[in-house]
Short mmCIF file of C-alpha atoms in Angstrom, two decimals:
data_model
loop_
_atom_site.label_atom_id
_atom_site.label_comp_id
_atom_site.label_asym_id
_atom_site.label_seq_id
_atom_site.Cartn_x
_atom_site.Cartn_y
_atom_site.Cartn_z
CA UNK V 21 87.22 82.50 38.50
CA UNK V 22 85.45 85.81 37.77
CA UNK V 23 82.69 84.10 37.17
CA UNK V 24 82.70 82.42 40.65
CA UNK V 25 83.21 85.51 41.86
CA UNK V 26 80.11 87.23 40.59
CA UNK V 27 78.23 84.39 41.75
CA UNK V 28 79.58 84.69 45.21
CA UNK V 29 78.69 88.51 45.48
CA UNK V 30 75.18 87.87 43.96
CA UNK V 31 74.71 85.32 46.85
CA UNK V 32 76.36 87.70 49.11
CA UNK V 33 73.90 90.59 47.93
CA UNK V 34 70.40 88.88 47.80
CA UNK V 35 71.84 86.75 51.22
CA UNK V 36 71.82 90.73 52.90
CA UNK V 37 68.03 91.48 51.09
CA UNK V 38 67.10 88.09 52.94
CA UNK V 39 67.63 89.25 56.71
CA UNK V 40 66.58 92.86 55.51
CA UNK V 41 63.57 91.14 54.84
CA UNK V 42 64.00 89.49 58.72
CA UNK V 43 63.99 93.12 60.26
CA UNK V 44 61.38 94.21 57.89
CA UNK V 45 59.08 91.39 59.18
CA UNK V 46 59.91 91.74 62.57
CA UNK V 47 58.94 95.73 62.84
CA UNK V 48 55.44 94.71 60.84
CA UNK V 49 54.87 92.29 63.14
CA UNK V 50 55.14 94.32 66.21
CA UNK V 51 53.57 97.44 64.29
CA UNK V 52 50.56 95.19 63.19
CA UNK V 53 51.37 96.07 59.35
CA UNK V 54 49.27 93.40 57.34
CA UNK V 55 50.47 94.54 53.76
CA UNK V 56 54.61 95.05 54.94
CA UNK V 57 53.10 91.21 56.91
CA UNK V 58 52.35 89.44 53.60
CA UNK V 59 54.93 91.00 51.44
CA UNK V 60 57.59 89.75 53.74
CA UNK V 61 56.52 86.52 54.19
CA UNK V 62 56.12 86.03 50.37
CA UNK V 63 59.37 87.38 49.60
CA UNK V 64 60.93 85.39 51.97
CA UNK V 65 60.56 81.58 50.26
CA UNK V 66 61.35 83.52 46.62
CA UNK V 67 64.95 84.93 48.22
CA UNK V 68 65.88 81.59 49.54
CA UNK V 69 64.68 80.06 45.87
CA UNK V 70 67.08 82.45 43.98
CA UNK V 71 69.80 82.54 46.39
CA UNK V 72 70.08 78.44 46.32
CA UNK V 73 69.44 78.95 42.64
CA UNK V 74 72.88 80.77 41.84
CA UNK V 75 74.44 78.82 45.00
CA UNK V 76 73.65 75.55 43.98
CA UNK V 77 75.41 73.30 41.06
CA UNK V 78 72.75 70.27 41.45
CA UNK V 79 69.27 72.78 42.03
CA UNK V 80 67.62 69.86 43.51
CA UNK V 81 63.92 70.09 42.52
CA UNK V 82 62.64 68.97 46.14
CA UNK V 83 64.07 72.36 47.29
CA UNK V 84 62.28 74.16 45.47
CA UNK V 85 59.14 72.39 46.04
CA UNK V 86 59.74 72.78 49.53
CA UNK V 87 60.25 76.27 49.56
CA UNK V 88 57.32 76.62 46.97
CA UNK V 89 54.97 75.13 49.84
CA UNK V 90 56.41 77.45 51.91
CA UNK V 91 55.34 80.15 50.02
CA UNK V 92 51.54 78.57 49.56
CA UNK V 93 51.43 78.02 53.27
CA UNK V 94 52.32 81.13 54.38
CA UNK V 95 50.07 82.86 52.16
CA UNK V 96 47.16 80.43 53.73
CA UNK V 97 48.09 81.25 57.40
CA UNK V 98 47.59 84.89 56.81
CA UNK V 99 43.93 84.52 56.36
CA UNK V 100 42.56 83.14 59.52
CA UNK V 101 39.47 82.15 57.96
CA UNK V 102 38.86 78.43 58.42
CA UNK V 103 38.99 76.76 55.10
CA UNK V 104 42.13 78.51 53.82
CA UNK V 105 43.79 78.10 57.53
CA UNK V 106 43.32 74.39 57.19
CA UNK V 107 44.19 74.20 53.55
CA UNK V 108 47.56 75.96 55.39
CA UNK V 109 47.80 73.21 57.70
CA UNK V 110 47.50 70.90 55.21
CA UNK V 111 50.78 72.65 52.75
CA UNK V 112 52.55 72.82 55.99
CA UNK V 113 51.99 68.90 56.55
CA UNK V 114 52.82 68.33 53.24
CA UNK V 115 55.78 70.32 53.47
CA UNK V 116 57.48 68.49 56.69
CA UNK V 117 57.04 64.89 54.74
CA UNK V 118 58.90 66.11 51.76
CA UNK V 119 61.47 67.90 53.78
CA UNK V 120 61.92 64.61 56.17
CA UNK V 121 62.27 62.35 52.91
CA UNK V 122 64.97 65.10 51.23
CA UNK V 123 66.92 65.31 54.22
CA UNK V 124 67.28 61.41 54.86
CA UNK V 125 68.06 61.02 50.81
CA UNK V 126 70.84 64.11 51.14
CA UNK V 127 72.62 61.91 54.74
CA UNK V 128 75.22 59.65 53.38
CA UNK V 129 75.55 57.94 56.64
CA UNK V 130 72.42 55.97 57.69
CA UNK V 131 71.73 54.84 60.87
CA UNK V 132 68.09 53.45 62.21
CA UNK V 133 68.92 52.03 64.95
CA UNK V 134 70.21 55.42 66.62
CA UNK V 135 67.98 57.51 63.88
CA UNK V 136 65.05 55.90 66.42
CA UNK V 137 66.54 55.95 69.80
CA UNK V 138 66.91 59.71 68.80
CA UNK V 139 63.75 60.48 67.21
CA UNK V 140 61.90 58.82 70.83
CA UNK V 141 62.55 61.64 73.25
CA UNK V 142 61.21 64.34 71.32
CA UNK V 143 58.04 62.58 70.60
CA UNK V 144 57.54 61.83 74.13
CA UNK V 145 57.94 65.51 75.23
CA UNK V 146 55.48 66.68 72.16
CA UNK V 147 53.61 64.19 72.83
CA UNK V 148 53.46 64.71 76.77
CA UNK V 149 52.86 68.45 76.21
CA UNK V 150 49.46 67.53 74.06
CA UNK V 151 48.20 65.25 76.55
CA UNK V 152 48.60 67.75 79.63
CA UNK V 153 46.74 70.47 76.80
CA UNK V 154 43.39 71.57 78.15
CA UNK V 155 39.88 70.54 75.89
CA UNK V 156 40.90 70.02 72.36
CA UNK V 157 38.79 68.96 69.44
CA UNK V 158 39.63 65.93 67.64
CA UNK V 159 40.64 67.51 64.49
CA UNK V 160 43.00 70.01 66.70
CA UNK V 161 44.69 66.10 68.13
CA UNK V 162 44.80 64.35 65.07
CA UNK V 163 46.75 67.26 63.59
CA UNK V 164 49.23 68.05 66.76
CA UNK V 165 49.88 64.68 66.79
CA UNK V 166 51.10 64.85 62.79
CA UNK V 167 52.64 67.33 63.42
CA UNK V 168 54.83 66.40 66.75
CA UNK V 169 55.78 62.80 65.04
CA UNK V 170 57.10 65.04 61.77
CA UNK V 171 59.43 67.47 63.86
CA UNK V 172 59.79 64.53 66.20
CA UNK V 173 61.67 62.73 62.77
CA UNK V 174 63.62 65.90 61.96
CA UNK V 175 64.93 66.11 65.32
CA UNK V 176 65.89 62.25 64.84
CA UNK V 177 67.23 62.88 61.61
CA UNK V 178 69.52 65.42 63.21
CA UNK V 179 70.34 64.53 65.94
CA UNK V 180 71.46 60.85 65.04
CA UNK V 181 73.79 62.23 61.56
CA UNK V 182 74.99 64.67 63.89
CA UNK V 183 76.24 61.80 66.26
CA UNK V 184 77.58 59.74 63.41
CA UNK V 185 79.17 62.43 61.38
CA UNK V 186 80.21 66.00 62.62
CA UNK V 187 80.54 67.76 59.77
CA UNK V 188 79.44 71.46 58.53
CA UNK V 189 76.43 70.09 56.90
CA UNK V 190 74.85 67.87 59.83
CA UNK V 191 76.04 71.02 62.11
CA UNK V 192 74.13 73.19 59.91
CA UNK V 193 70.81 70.18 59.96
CA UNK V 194 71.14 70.26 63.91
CA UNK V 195 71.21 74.52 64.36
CA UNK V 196 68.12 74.24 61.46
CA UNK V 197 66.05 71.47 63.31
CA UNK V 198 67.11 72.94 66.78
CA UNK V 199 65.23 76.37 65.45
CA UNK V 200 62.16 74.07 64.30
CA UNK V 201 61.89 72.77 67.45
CA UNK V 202 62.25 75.90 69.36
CA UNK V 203 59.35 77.66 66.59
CA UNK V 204 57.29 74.64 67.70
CA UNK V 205 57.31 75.07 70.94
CA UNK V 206 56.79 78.73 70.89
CA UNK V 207 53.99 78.25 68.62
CA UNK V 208 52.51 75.68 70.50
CA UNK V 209 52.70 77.65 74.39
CA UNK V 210 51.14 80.97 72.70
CA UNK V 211 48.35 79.10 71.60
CA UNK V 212 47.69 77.14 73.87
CA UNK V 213 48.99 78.18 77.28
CA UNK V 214 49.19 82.54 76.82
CA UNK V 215 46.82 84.89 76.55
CA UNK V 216 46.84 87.51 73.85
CA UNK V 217 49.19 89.71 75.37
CA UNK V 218 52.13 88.04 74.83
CA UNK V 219 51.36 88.61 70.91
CA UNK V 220 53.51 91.11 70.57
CA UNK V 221 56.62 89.30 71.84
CA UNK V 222 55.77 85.82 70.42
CA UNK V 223 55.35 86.75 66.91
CA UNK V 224 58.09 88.64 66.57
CA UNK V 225 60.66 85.79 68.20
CA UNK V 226 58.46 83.15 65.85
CA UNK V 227 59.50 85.66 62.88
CA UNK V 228 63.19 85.04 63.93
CA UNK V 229 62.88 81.14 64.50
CA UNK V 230 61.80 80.91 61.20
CA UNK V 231 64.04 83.28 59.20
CA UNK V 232 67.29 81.65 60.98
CA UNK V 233 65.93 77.71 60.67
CA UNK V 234 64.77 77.83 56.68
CA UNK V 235 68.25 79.55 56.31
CA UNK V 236 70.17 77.28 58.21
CA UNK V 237 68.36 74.21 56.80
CA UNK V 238 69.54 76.16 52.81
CA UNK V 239 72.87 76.29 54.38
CA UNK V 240 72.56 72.47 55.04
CA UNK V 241 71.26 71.81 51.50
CA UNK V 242 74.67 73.64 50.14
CA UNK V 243 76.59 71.72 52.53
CA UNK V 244 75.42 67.81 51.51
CA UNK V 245 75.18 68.58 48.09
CA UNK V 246 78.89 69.36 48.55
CA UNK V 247 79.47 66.21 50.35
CA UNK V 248 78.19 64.52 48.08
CA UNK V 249 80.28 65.75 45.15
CA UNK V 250 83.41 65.16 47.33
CA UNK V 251 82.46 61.60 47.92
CA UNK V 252 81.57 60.92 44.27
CA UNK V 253 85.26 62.28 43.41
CA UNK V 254 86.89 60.50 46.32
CA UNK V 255 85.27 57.82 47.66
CA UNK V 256 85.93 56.09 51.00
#
């Protein structure tokens, strides 16, 4: 019991350094801080790695390797020079397969038929918003497109366990993808739709997208992993 305990307030403790680490980010973002920038964003992945890490009893090794990309890809966005910005792209990519495959291997309720009717609609608004886009290159396409069919299959993912089974973890999957989304489409207007100026709102509320869906989608992770123990100690 002490034991538990101590783990609880470690979790509690680093949990806090986490959205310290949110504020942090948020004031070097507006302040233009490139070194407070960086630091944040590769402290970030490394909290969520040691506070699932004392959390978790399974320590699945796809979370990590998620949150390892993370780190990689976040690090690779930070330079805006070509190669290592599409080297970024390509971690990121990378990234959304392996979290699409670890999410539909954590649902214990599996549903294709509605997993599909609910991954449609938010390909065909992604999708829509590309083809209304002004001149793109090919390259810039092919990669929008990769990237609106992956979030399109988290927000199926979500959406349809949420439908099937409302408990805390598919609440926690749907807040997490909901946050995805919403980063998306922030990402997506700001770059393609406003001008410069509205950097210094847009980054900051992209900070905050991010922070709350990575911990949201850990908080999901907890959740199954949970489930699943329950249902291998009482089966239905």
């Amino acid at each position: 019991m002490r034991f538990l305990n101590s783990n609880r307030n470690v979790v509690y403790l680093l949990t806090g350094i986490y959205f310290l680490m949110l504020f942090t980010e948020v004031i070097a973002e507006v302040l233009i801080h490139l070194p407070l920038i960086i630091f944040t964003r590769i402290a970030t992945p490394l909290l969520l790695i040691l506070i699932y890490t004392v959390n978790s009893e399974r320590k699945n090794p796809l979370f990590f390797f998620i949150l390892i990309i993370l780190l990689l890809s976040n690090i690779l966005f930070f330079y805006k020079t070509a190669p290592l910005f599409y080297l970024g792209i390509i971690a990121f990519i990378i990234q959304r397969i392996i979290m699409v495959v670890f999410i539909f291997k954590l649902l214990l309720t599996k549903n294709y038929q509605i997993f599909v009717l609910s991954t449609i609609p938010f390909l065909i608004i992604f999708l829509y918003l590309i083809l209304i886009t002004g001149e793109i290159s090919m390259i810039e396409f092919s990669i929008l497109v990769i990237q609106s069919l992956l979030i399109s299959l988290l927000g199926g993912l979500a959406v349809s366990s949420y439908i099937q089974i409302d408990n805390r973890a598919n609440s926690w999957l749907l807040i997490s993808t909901l946050l995805f989304i919403g980063l998306r489409f922030v990402l997506f207007i700001e770059k393609y739709y406003l001008s410069i100026i509205s950097l210094s709102v847009i980054s900051p509320m992209a900070v905050i997208l991010n922070f709350f869906a990575f911990f949201a989608f850990y908080k999901f992770v907890i959740a199954a992993e949970q489930n699943e123990k329950t249902d291998l100690y009482f089966p239905t």
